[in-house]
Short mmCIF file of C-alpha atoms in Angstrom, two decimals:
data_model
loop_
_atom_site.label_atom_id
_atom_site.label_comp_id
_atom_site.label_asym_id
_atom_site.label_seq_id
_atom_site.Cartn_x
_atom_site.Cartn_y
_atom_site.Cartn_z
CA MET A 1 4.62 -103.85 28.71
CA SER A 2 1.66 -102.08 27.11
CA VAL A 3 0.25 -99.06 28.91
CA ASP A 4 -2.35 -96.44 28.02
CA VAL A 5 -1.74 -92.89 29.21
CA GLY A 6 -5.46 -92.28 29.09
CA VAL A 7 -6.16 -94.74 31.89
CA ILE A 8 -3.46 -93.53 34.28
CA ALA A 9 -4.62 -90.91 36.73
CA ALA A 10 -2.39 -87.85 36.73
CA PRO A 11 -1.15 -86.70 40.15
CA ASP A 12 -3.25 -84.09 41.85
CA ALA A 13 -1.87 -80.59 41.52
CA ALA A 14 -3.75 -78.59 44.10
CA PRO A 15 -3.60 -74.86 43.51
CA ALA A 16 -1.36 -72.93 45.84
CA ALA A 17 -1.80 -69.37 46.99
CA PRO A 18 0.05 -67.05 44.60
CA ALA A 19 3.33 -65.69 45.89
CA ALA A 20 3.79 -61.96 46.31
CA GLY A 21 6.04 -62.15 43.25
CA LEU A 22 8.46 -64.62 41.76
CA VAL A 23 11.60 -62.58 42.45
CA PRO A 24 10.92 -62.06 46.21
CA ALA A 25 9.89 -65.72 46.49
CA ALA A 26 13.12 -66.72 44.74
CA ASP A 27 15.16 -64.71 47.24
CA ARG A 28 13.58 -66.74 50.04
CA LEU A 29 14.11 -69.97 48.13
CA ARG A 30 17.79 -69.08 47.64
CA LEU A 31 18.36 -69.11 51.40
CA LEU A 32 16.61 -72.46 51.82
CA ALA A 33 18.39 -74.03 48.85
CA ALA A 34 21.76 -72.81 50.13
CA ARG A 35 21.18 -74.51 53.49
CA HIS A 36 20.44 -77.81 51.73
CA ALA A 37 23.00 -77.49 48.91
CA ALA A 38 25.82 -79.55 50.41
CA ASP A 39 23.49 -82.41 51.38
CA ALA A 40 21.80 -82.28 47.97
CA ASP A 41 25.18 -82.52 46.27
CA ALA A 42 26.31 -85.42 48.45
CA GLY A 43 22.99 -87.26 48.17
CA ARG A 44 22.57 -86.54 44.45
CA GLY A 45 19.06 -85.17 44.80
CA LEU A 46 17.09 -82.18 46.03
CA SER A 47 15.21 -82.59 49.28
CA ARG A 48 11.43 -82.64 49.28
CA GLU A 49 11.49 -79.39 51.23
CA VAL A 50 13.39 -77.69 48.38
CA THR A 51 11.33 -79.18 45.54
CA GLU A 52 8.11 -78.13 47.25
CA ALA A 53 9.57 -74.66 47.80
CA ILE A 54 10.36 -74.42 44.06
CA ARG A 55 6.73 -75.23 43.34
CA GLU A 56 5.36 -72.88 46.00
CA ALA A 57 7.58 -70.02 44.84
CA GLY A 58 5.72 -70.05 41.53
CA PHE A 59 8.24 -71.34 39.00
CA ALA A 60 5.99 -74.06 37.56
CA ARG A 61 3.07 -71.61 37.16
CA HIS A 62 5.15 -68.70 35.82
CA PHE A 63 4.18 -69.18 32.15
CA VAL A 64 0.80 -70.85 32.82
CA ALA A 65 -2.34 -68.98 31.69
CA ALA A 66 -4.15 -66.87 34.29
CA ARG A 67 -7.39 -68.74 33.58
CA PHE A 68 -5.79 -71.76 35.30
CA GLY A 69 -4.37 -69.65 38.12
CA GLY A 70 -1.02 -69.13 36.42
CA THR A 71 1.13 -66.01 36.51
CA GLU A 72 1.55 -65.24 32.78
CA GLY A 73 4.92 -63.88 33.84
CA SER A 74 7.80 -62.25 31.96
CA PHE A 75 11.11 -63.69 30.84
CA GLU A 76 12.96 -60.92 32.69
CA ASP A 77 11.36 -61.77 36.04
CA LEU A 78 12.03 -65.47 35.53
CA THR A 79 15.67 -64.83 34.63
CA ARG A 80 16.25 -62.66 37.70
CA ALA A 81 14.55 -65.24 39.90
CA VAL A 82 16.57 -68.16 38.53
CA ILE A 83 19.82 -66.22 38.95
CA SER A 84 18.89 -65.48 42.56
CA VAL A 85 18.25 -69.14 43.38
CA GLY A 86 21.49 -70.12 41.64
CA GLU A 87 23.47 -68.01 44.09
CA GLY A 88 22.47 -70.51 46.76
CA CYS A 89 22.31 -73.76 44.79
CA ALA A 90 22.91 -74.24 41.07
CA ALA A 91 20.94 -77.50 40.91
CA SER A 92 17.88 -75.93 42.53
CA ALA A 93 18.01 -73.04 40.05
CA TRP A 94 18.39 -75.45 37.12
CA CYS A 95 15.27 -77.37 38.16
CA ALA A 96 13.35 -74.16 38.83
CA SER A 97 14.22 -72.82 35.39
CA LEU A 98 13.15 -76.04 33.69
CA ALA A 99 9.88 -76.08 35.63
CA ALA A 100 8.95 -72.76 34.04
CA TYR A 101 10.21 -73.39 30.52
CA SER A 102 8.73 -76.90 30.32
CA ALA A 103 5.28 -75.47 31.08
CA ARG A 104 5.84 -72.99 28.27
CA PHE A 105 6.58 -75.87 25.88
CA ALA A 106 3.42 -77.63 27.06
CA SER A 107 1.38 -74.54 26.19
CA HIS A 108 1.51 -75.81 22.57
CA LEU A 109 -0.70 -78.77 23.49
CA PRO A 110 -4.35 -78.73 22.37
CA GLU A 111 -6.89 -77.22 24.76
CA GLN A 112 -7.83 -80.61 26.22
CA GLY A 113 -4.18 -81.10 27.10
CA HIS A 114 -4.16 -77.76 28.94
CA GLN A 115 -7.16 -78.89 30.93
CA GLU A 116 -5.50 -82.17 31.82
CA LEU A 117 -2.25 -80.58 32.99
CA TRP A 118 -3.58 -77.46 34.73
CA GLY A 119 -7.29 -78.00 35.29
CA ALA A 120 -6.68 -78.85 38.95
CA GLY A 121 -4.18 -76.03 39.48
CA PRO A 122 -1.28 -74.17 37.88
CA ASP A 123 1.63 -75.75 39.75
CA THR A 124 1.96 -78.97 37.78
CA PHE A 125 5.65 -79.78 37.35
CA VAL A 126 6.66 -80.90 33.85
CA ALA A 127 10.10 -82.30 32.97
CA THR A 128 11.25 -82.30 29.35
CA GLY A 129 13.49 -84.47 27.18
CA LEU A 130 14.20 -82.00 24.37
CA MET A 131 16.49 -84.19 22.27
CA PRO A 132 14.70 -86.52 19.80
CA ALA A 133 14.90 -90.21 20.67
CA GLY A 134 12.64 -93.22 20.45
CA ARG A 135 9.80 -93.66 17.99
CA ALA A 136 6.04 -93.29 17.79
CA ARG A 137 3.51 -95.00 15.57
CA PRO A 138 -0.07 -93.89 14.92
CA ALA A 139 -2.83 -95.59 16.89
CA ASP A 140 -6.57 -95.00 17.11
CA GLY A 141 -6.99 -91.62 18.80
CA GLY A 142 -3.28 -90.99 19.34
CA TRP A 143 0.11 -92.65 19.25
CA ARG A 144 2.06 -95.51 20.79
CA VAL A 145 5.47 -94.40 22.00
CA THR A 146 8.62 -96.37 22.81
CA GLY A 147 12.11 -95.13 23.62
CA GLU A 148 14.68 -93.87 26.11
CA TRP A 149 15.55 -90.23 26.81
CA ALA A 150 18.71 -89.40 28.74
CA TYR A 151 19.44 -86.31 30.84
CA VAL A 152 15.83 -85.46 31.80
CA SER A 153 16.43 -83.09 34.69
CA ALA A 154 14.07 -82.99 37.70
CA VAL A 155 12.31 -86.18 36.57
CA ASP A 156 12.41 -87.58 40.12
CA PHE A 157 9.74 -85.15 41.31
CA ALA A 158 7.98 -84.20 38.06
CA ASP A 159 4.25 -84.83 37.65
CA TRP A 160 4.56 -85.23 33.87
CA VAL A 161 7.31 -85.63 31.29
CA MET A 162 7.43 -84.42 27.70
CA VAL A 163 9.63 -86.43 25.33
CA CYS A 164 10.41 -85.96 21.65
CA ALA A 165 10.15 -88.90 19.25
CA ALA A 166 10.17 -89.54 15.51
CA VAL A 167 6.87 -90.49 13.92
CA ALA A 168 7.01 -93.42 11.52
CA GLY A 169 5.65 -93.23 7.97
CA GLY A 170 5.46 -90.62 5.25
CA GLU A 171 8.04 -89.39 2.78
CA GLY A 172 11.17 -87.43 3.56
CA PRO A 173 12.67 -86.92 7.03
CA PRO A 174 10.59 -88.30 9.90
CA GLN A 175 8.28 -85.86 11.63
CA LEU A 176 9.19 -85.10 15.22
CA ARG A 177 6.54 -84.72 17.91
CA PHE A 178 6.49 -84.17 21.66
CA PHE A 179 4.51 -86.64 23.75
CA THR A 180 3.32 -85.82 27.28
CA LEU A 181 3.06 -88.64 29.82
CA PRO A 182 1.99 -88.58 33.48
CA ARG A 183 4.02 -90.14 36.26
CA GLY A 184 3.34 -93.87 36.20
CA ALA A 185 3.34 -94.14 32.41
CA TYR A 186 7.15 -94.25 32.28
CA THR A 187 10.00 -95.56 34.37
CA VAL A 188 13.17 -93.77 35.44
CA ARG A 189 16.59 -95.36 35.23
CA GLU A 190 19.11 -93.64 37.49
CA THR A 191 21.96 -92.89 35.11
CA TRP A 192 23.02 -89.37 36.13
CA ASP A 193 26.55 -89.53 37.57
CA SER A 194 28.11 -86.21 36.56
CA VAL A 195 30.76 -84.70 38.80
CA GLY A 196 28.71 -81.49 38.96
CA MET A 197 25.02 -80.54 39.06
CA ARG A 198 24.59 -83.81 40.93
CA ALA A 199 21.30 -82.88 42.55
CA THR A 200 19.44 -82.16 39.28
CA GLY A 201 18.50 -85.85 39.01
CA SER A 202 18.98 -85.75 35.23
CA HIS A 203 18.20 -89.43 34.75
CA THR A 204 16.93 -91.51 31.83
CA VAL A 205 13.21 -91.80 31.07
CA VAL A 206 12.11 -95.17 29.64
CA VAL A 207 8.81 -95.49 27.76
CA ASP A 208 7.68 -98.96 26.69
CA ASP A 209 4.81 -99.06 24.17
CA VAL A 210 2.66 -96.42 25.88
CA PHE A 211 -0.49 -95.04 24.27
CA VAL A 212 -0.54 -91.23 24.27
CA PRO A 213 -3.83 -89.58 23.22
CA ALA A 214 -3.72 -86.90 20.52
CA HIS A 215 -4.48 -84.07 22.98
CA LEU A 216 -1.21 -84.80 24.82
CA THR A 217 1.03 -84.40 21.78
CA LEU A 218 2.32 -81.47 19.77
CA ASP A 219 4.31 -80.93 16.59
CA ARG A 220 7.93 -80.04 17.35
CA ALA A 221 7.92 -77.68 14.36
CA ASP A 222 5.27 -75.53 16.05
CA MET A 223 7.33 -75.26 19.21
CA LEU A 224 10.45 -74.34 17.23
CA SER A 225 8.67 -71.70 15.16
CA GLY A 226 6.71 -70.29 18.10
CA ARG A 227 3.37 -70.83 16.37
CA ASN A 228 0.78 -71.67 19.01
CA GLY A 229 -2.64 -72.66 17.75
CA THR A 230 -4.05 -73.02 21.28
CA SER A 231 -2.87 -69.94 23.18
CA GLY A 232 -2.47 -66.36 22.10
CA LEU A 233 -0.41 -65.35 25.16
CA PRO A 234 2.79 -63.58 24.08
CA ALA A 235 5.08 -65.87 26.11
CA HIS A 236 3.45 -68.90 24.44
CA ASN A 237 4.31 -67.58 20.97
CA VAL A 238 8.09 -67.22 20.98
CA PRO A 239 10.43 -68.84 18.44
CA PHE A 240 12.69 -71.38 20.09
CA GLN A 241 15.73 -69.77 18.45
CA ALA A 242 15.05 -66.55 20.33
CA VAL A 243 15.06 -68.35 23.67
CA GLY A 244 18.49 -69.74 22.85
CA GLY A 245 20.22 -71.19 25.89
CA LEU A 246 18.52 -68.81 28.36
CA THR A 247 16.92 -71.76 30.16
CA PHE A 248 20.33 -73.18 31.01
CA ILE A 249 22.63 -70.16 31.31
CA ALA A 250 20.63 -68.23 33.94
CA PRO A 251 21.32 -70.84 36.67
CA VAL A 252 25.03 -70.64 35.82
CA VAL A 253 25.08 -66.86 36.24
CA GLY A 254 23.64 -67.36 39.70
CA ALA A 255 26.14 -70.09 40.52
CA ALA A 256 29.06 -67.87 39.48
CA THR A 257 27.73 -65.08 41.69
CA GLY A 258 27.57 -67.57 44.55
CA ALA A 259 31.11 -68.71 43.77
CA LEU A 260 32.33 -65.11 43.95
CA ALA A 261 30.76 -64.69 47.39
CA ALA A 262 32.25 -67.99 48.58
CA CYS A 263 35.70 -67.01 47.34
CA THR A 264 35.77 -63.47 48.71
CA GLY A 265 34.62 -64.76 52.08
CA SER A 266 37.75 -66.93 52.26
CA ILE A 267 40.30 -64.26 51.29
CA THR A 268 41.37 -62.90 54.65
CA GLY A 269 44.62 -62.33 56.49
CA ARG A 270 47.70 -63.38 54.54
CA ARG A 271 45.59 -64.62 51.64
CA ARG A 272 44.54 -61.03 50.90
CA ASN A 273 47.28 -59.70 48.67
CA HIS A 274 47.74 -57.87 45.39
CA THR A 275 47.34 -61.03 43.29
CA ALA A 276 44.19 -62.21 45.07
CA GLU A 277 42.59 -58.76 44.85
CA LEU A 278 43.36 -58.51 41.14
CA THR A 279 42.02 -62.00 40.49
CA VAL A 280 38.65 -61.48 42.16
CA VAL A 281 38.22 -58.14 40.38
CA ARG A 282 38.86 -59.81 37.02
CA ALA A 283 36.45 -62.62 37.85
CA SER A 284 33.74 -60.19 38.97
CA GLY A 285 33.94 -58.35 35.64
CA ARG A 286 33.32 -61.56 33.73
CA ILE A 287 30.34 -62.43 35.93
CA ASP A 288 28.79 -58.98 35.55
CA ALA A 289 29.30 -59.02 31.77
CA ALA A 290 27.67 -62.45 31.52
CA ARG A 291 24.73 -61.30 33.63
CA HIS A 292 24.19 -58.24 31.41
CA LEU A 293 24.12 -60.37 28.25
CA VAL A 294 21.74 -62.91 29.78
CA GLU A 295 19.39 -60.19 31.01
CA GLU A 296 19.54 -58.58 27.57
CA SER A 297 18.40 -61.87 26.03
CA ALA A 298 15.40 -61.94 28.36
CA ARG A 299 14.46 -58.38 27.43
CA VAL A 300 14.55 -59.30 23.73
CA LEU A 301 11.92 -61.97 24.43
CA ASP A 302 9.65 -59.70 26.47
CA ARG A 303 9.89 -56.93 23.87
CA ARG A 304 9.28 -59.48 21.08
CA GLN A 305 12.27 -58.34 19.04
CA PHE A 306 12.30 -61.46 16.90
CA THR A 307 14.47 -60.23 14.05
CA PRO A 308 17.05 -62.69 12.67
CA GLU A 309 19.81 -60.49 14.10
CA ARG A 310 18.33 -60.35 17.62
CA MET A 311 17.53 -64.05 17.73
CA ALA A 312 21.00 -65.00 16.53
CA ARG A 313 22.52 -62.64 19.11
CA ASN A 314 20.52 -64.37 21.83
CA GLU A 315 21.92 -67.69 20.62
CA ARG A 316 25.44 -66.21 20.75
CA ASN A 317 24.95 -64.64 24.20
CA ALA A 318 24.41 -67.97 25.95
CA PRO A 319 27.65 -69.80 24.98
CA PHE A 320 29.66 -66.59 25.32
CA ALA A 321 28.31 -66.07 28.83
CA ALA A 322 29.08 -69.72 29.61
CA GLU A 323 32.66 -69.21 28.44
CA MET A 324 33.11 -66.12 30.63
CA LEU A 325 31.61 -67.83 33.66
CA ARG A 326 33.92 -70.83 33.31
CA GLU A 327 36.85 -68.42 33.14
CA ALA A 328 35.56 -66.54 36.18
CA VAL A 329 35.18 -69.58 38.41
CA THR A 330 38.62 -70.84 37.35
CA LEU A 331 40.09 -67.53 38.48
CA LEU A 332 38.21 -67.74 41.77
CA VAL A 333 39.45 -71.25 42.51
CA GLY A 334 42.99 -70.03 41.89
CA ALA A 335 42.50 -67.06 44.22
CA ALA A 336 41.07 -69.21 47.03
CA GLY A 337 43.89 -71.72 46.87
CA THR A 338 43.81 -75.20 48.34
CA GLY A 339 41.28 -74.24 50.99
CA GLY A 340 38.68 -73.48 48.33
CA LEU A 341 38.87 -77.07 47.10
CA GLY A 342 38.03 -78.62 50.45
CA GLU A 343 34.91 -80.79 50.38
CA GLY A 344 33.26 -78.57 52.95
CA HIS A 345 33.82 -75.38 50.94
CA ALA A 346 30.97 -74.10 48.78
CA LEU A 347 33.39 -72.81 46.14
CA GLN A 348 34.41 -76.25 44.94
CA ARG A 349 30.75 -77.23 44.57
CA PHE A 350 30.00 -74.13 42.50
CA TRP A 351 33.12 -74.86 40.42
CA ARG A 352 31.96 -78.41 39.68
CA ASP A 353 28.40 -77.27 38.99
CA ILE A 354 29.47 -74.55 36.56
CA THR A 355 31.84 -76.92 34.77
CA SER A 356 29.09 -79.51 34.36
CA ALA A 357 26.31 -77.07 33.44
CA THR A 358 28.32 -75.29 30.77
CA SER A 359 28.96 -78.61 29.01
CA HIS A 360 25.27 -78.64 27.99
CA VAL A 361 24.73 -78.76 24.24
CA ALA A 362 22.65 -75.56 24.35
CA LEU A 363 25.70 -73.66 25.63
CA GLN A 364 28.16 -74.64 22.89
CA TYR A 365 29.10 -72.22 20.10
CA ASP A 366 29.05 -74.80 17.33
CA THR A 367 25.60 -76.19 18.11
CA ALA A 368 23.95 -73.02 19.37
CA ALA A 369 25.44 -69.95 17.70
CA ARG A 370 28.09 -70.40 15.01
CA LYS A 371 25.94 -70.73 11.91
CA ASN A 372 23.26 -68.12 12.57
CA TYR A 373 25.37 -65.38 14.12
CA SER A 374 28.20 -65.81 11.63
CA GLU A 375 25.63 -65.10 8.91
CA VAL A 376 24.64 -61.91 10.75
CA LEU A 377 28.27 -60.82 10.84
CA LEU A 378 29.49 -62.13 7.49
CA GLY A 379 26.34 -62.56 5.44
CA PRO A 380 25.05 -65.86 4.02
CA GLU A 381 27.53 -68.32 2.59
CA SER A 382 27.84 -67.92 -1.16
#
């Protein structure tokens, strides 16, 4: 199949009335997502009501420029909002977080790309395949792209996808670029079958010899470094290292908070004893500590403290928080006993979601933190 992105009409993204604020809107979304969470888990997908509520709450527009109707919001507000949604449904929070951060990645596109994504309104939903896969070859006015990208969350209801591919030609390692394609220019193969985070719809995107014009591509090196030749907005000029795993750990903090509420609600009568009380107290400390570290990482971004030490600490904070949250939910499952593992109990869903989410590559010490933070602590290797 040979397809040209330039001849496929992008979905309309009609502007929505701005919410009173992302955090209050997220609190309302949390209640809705919680009501749908069990069905979303069983059906392996978020309902249209929830996906539209994510859009209406303002997650997709959070980092979009005000000239397109976007919020130009802060990392702290986004982190608090994602955590709030995660208390009701981890999968909803995961998709909400990615809606915001994917738009921030897309801010590195040329101006014509901004116009194409947000010219009709700021709430365009972009899904991203961050890991390099596939290949691209130069073509007149752009590139032709072919490949498959696994684990692209929220692709079922995204308006566009961004995928990373190697560019053929030249000396040395292949250059990596992101390519932005509208719905209809790619197909989705349903491959997501994880035991947790079932409703994120993290399926495989398949692109078969699609032409992508130059204004819908960007150099991965610019995104990693934070250099943005199109936008001078502070949030659009942040080194990727500084962001660390914040995109993925904030939903887990929310899920662990939801797990704590689900567990404590079940400890009544004979189940309330010295051991159970001690266990939930220990778990709550881990959750609070993780939240503090994650919120600290967001403040570093808003205050633009992009020193090597601060950026490496942000990288370390995410896997450390993930480790504490896994420990916390394990304690909570033990405190709740067999009842907490019943299919109708929210605790077991949070447990599965946290286990699955914290397996993400961005939340592993060795891939996300070991090298850079060890150099902060020990100095460079001799």
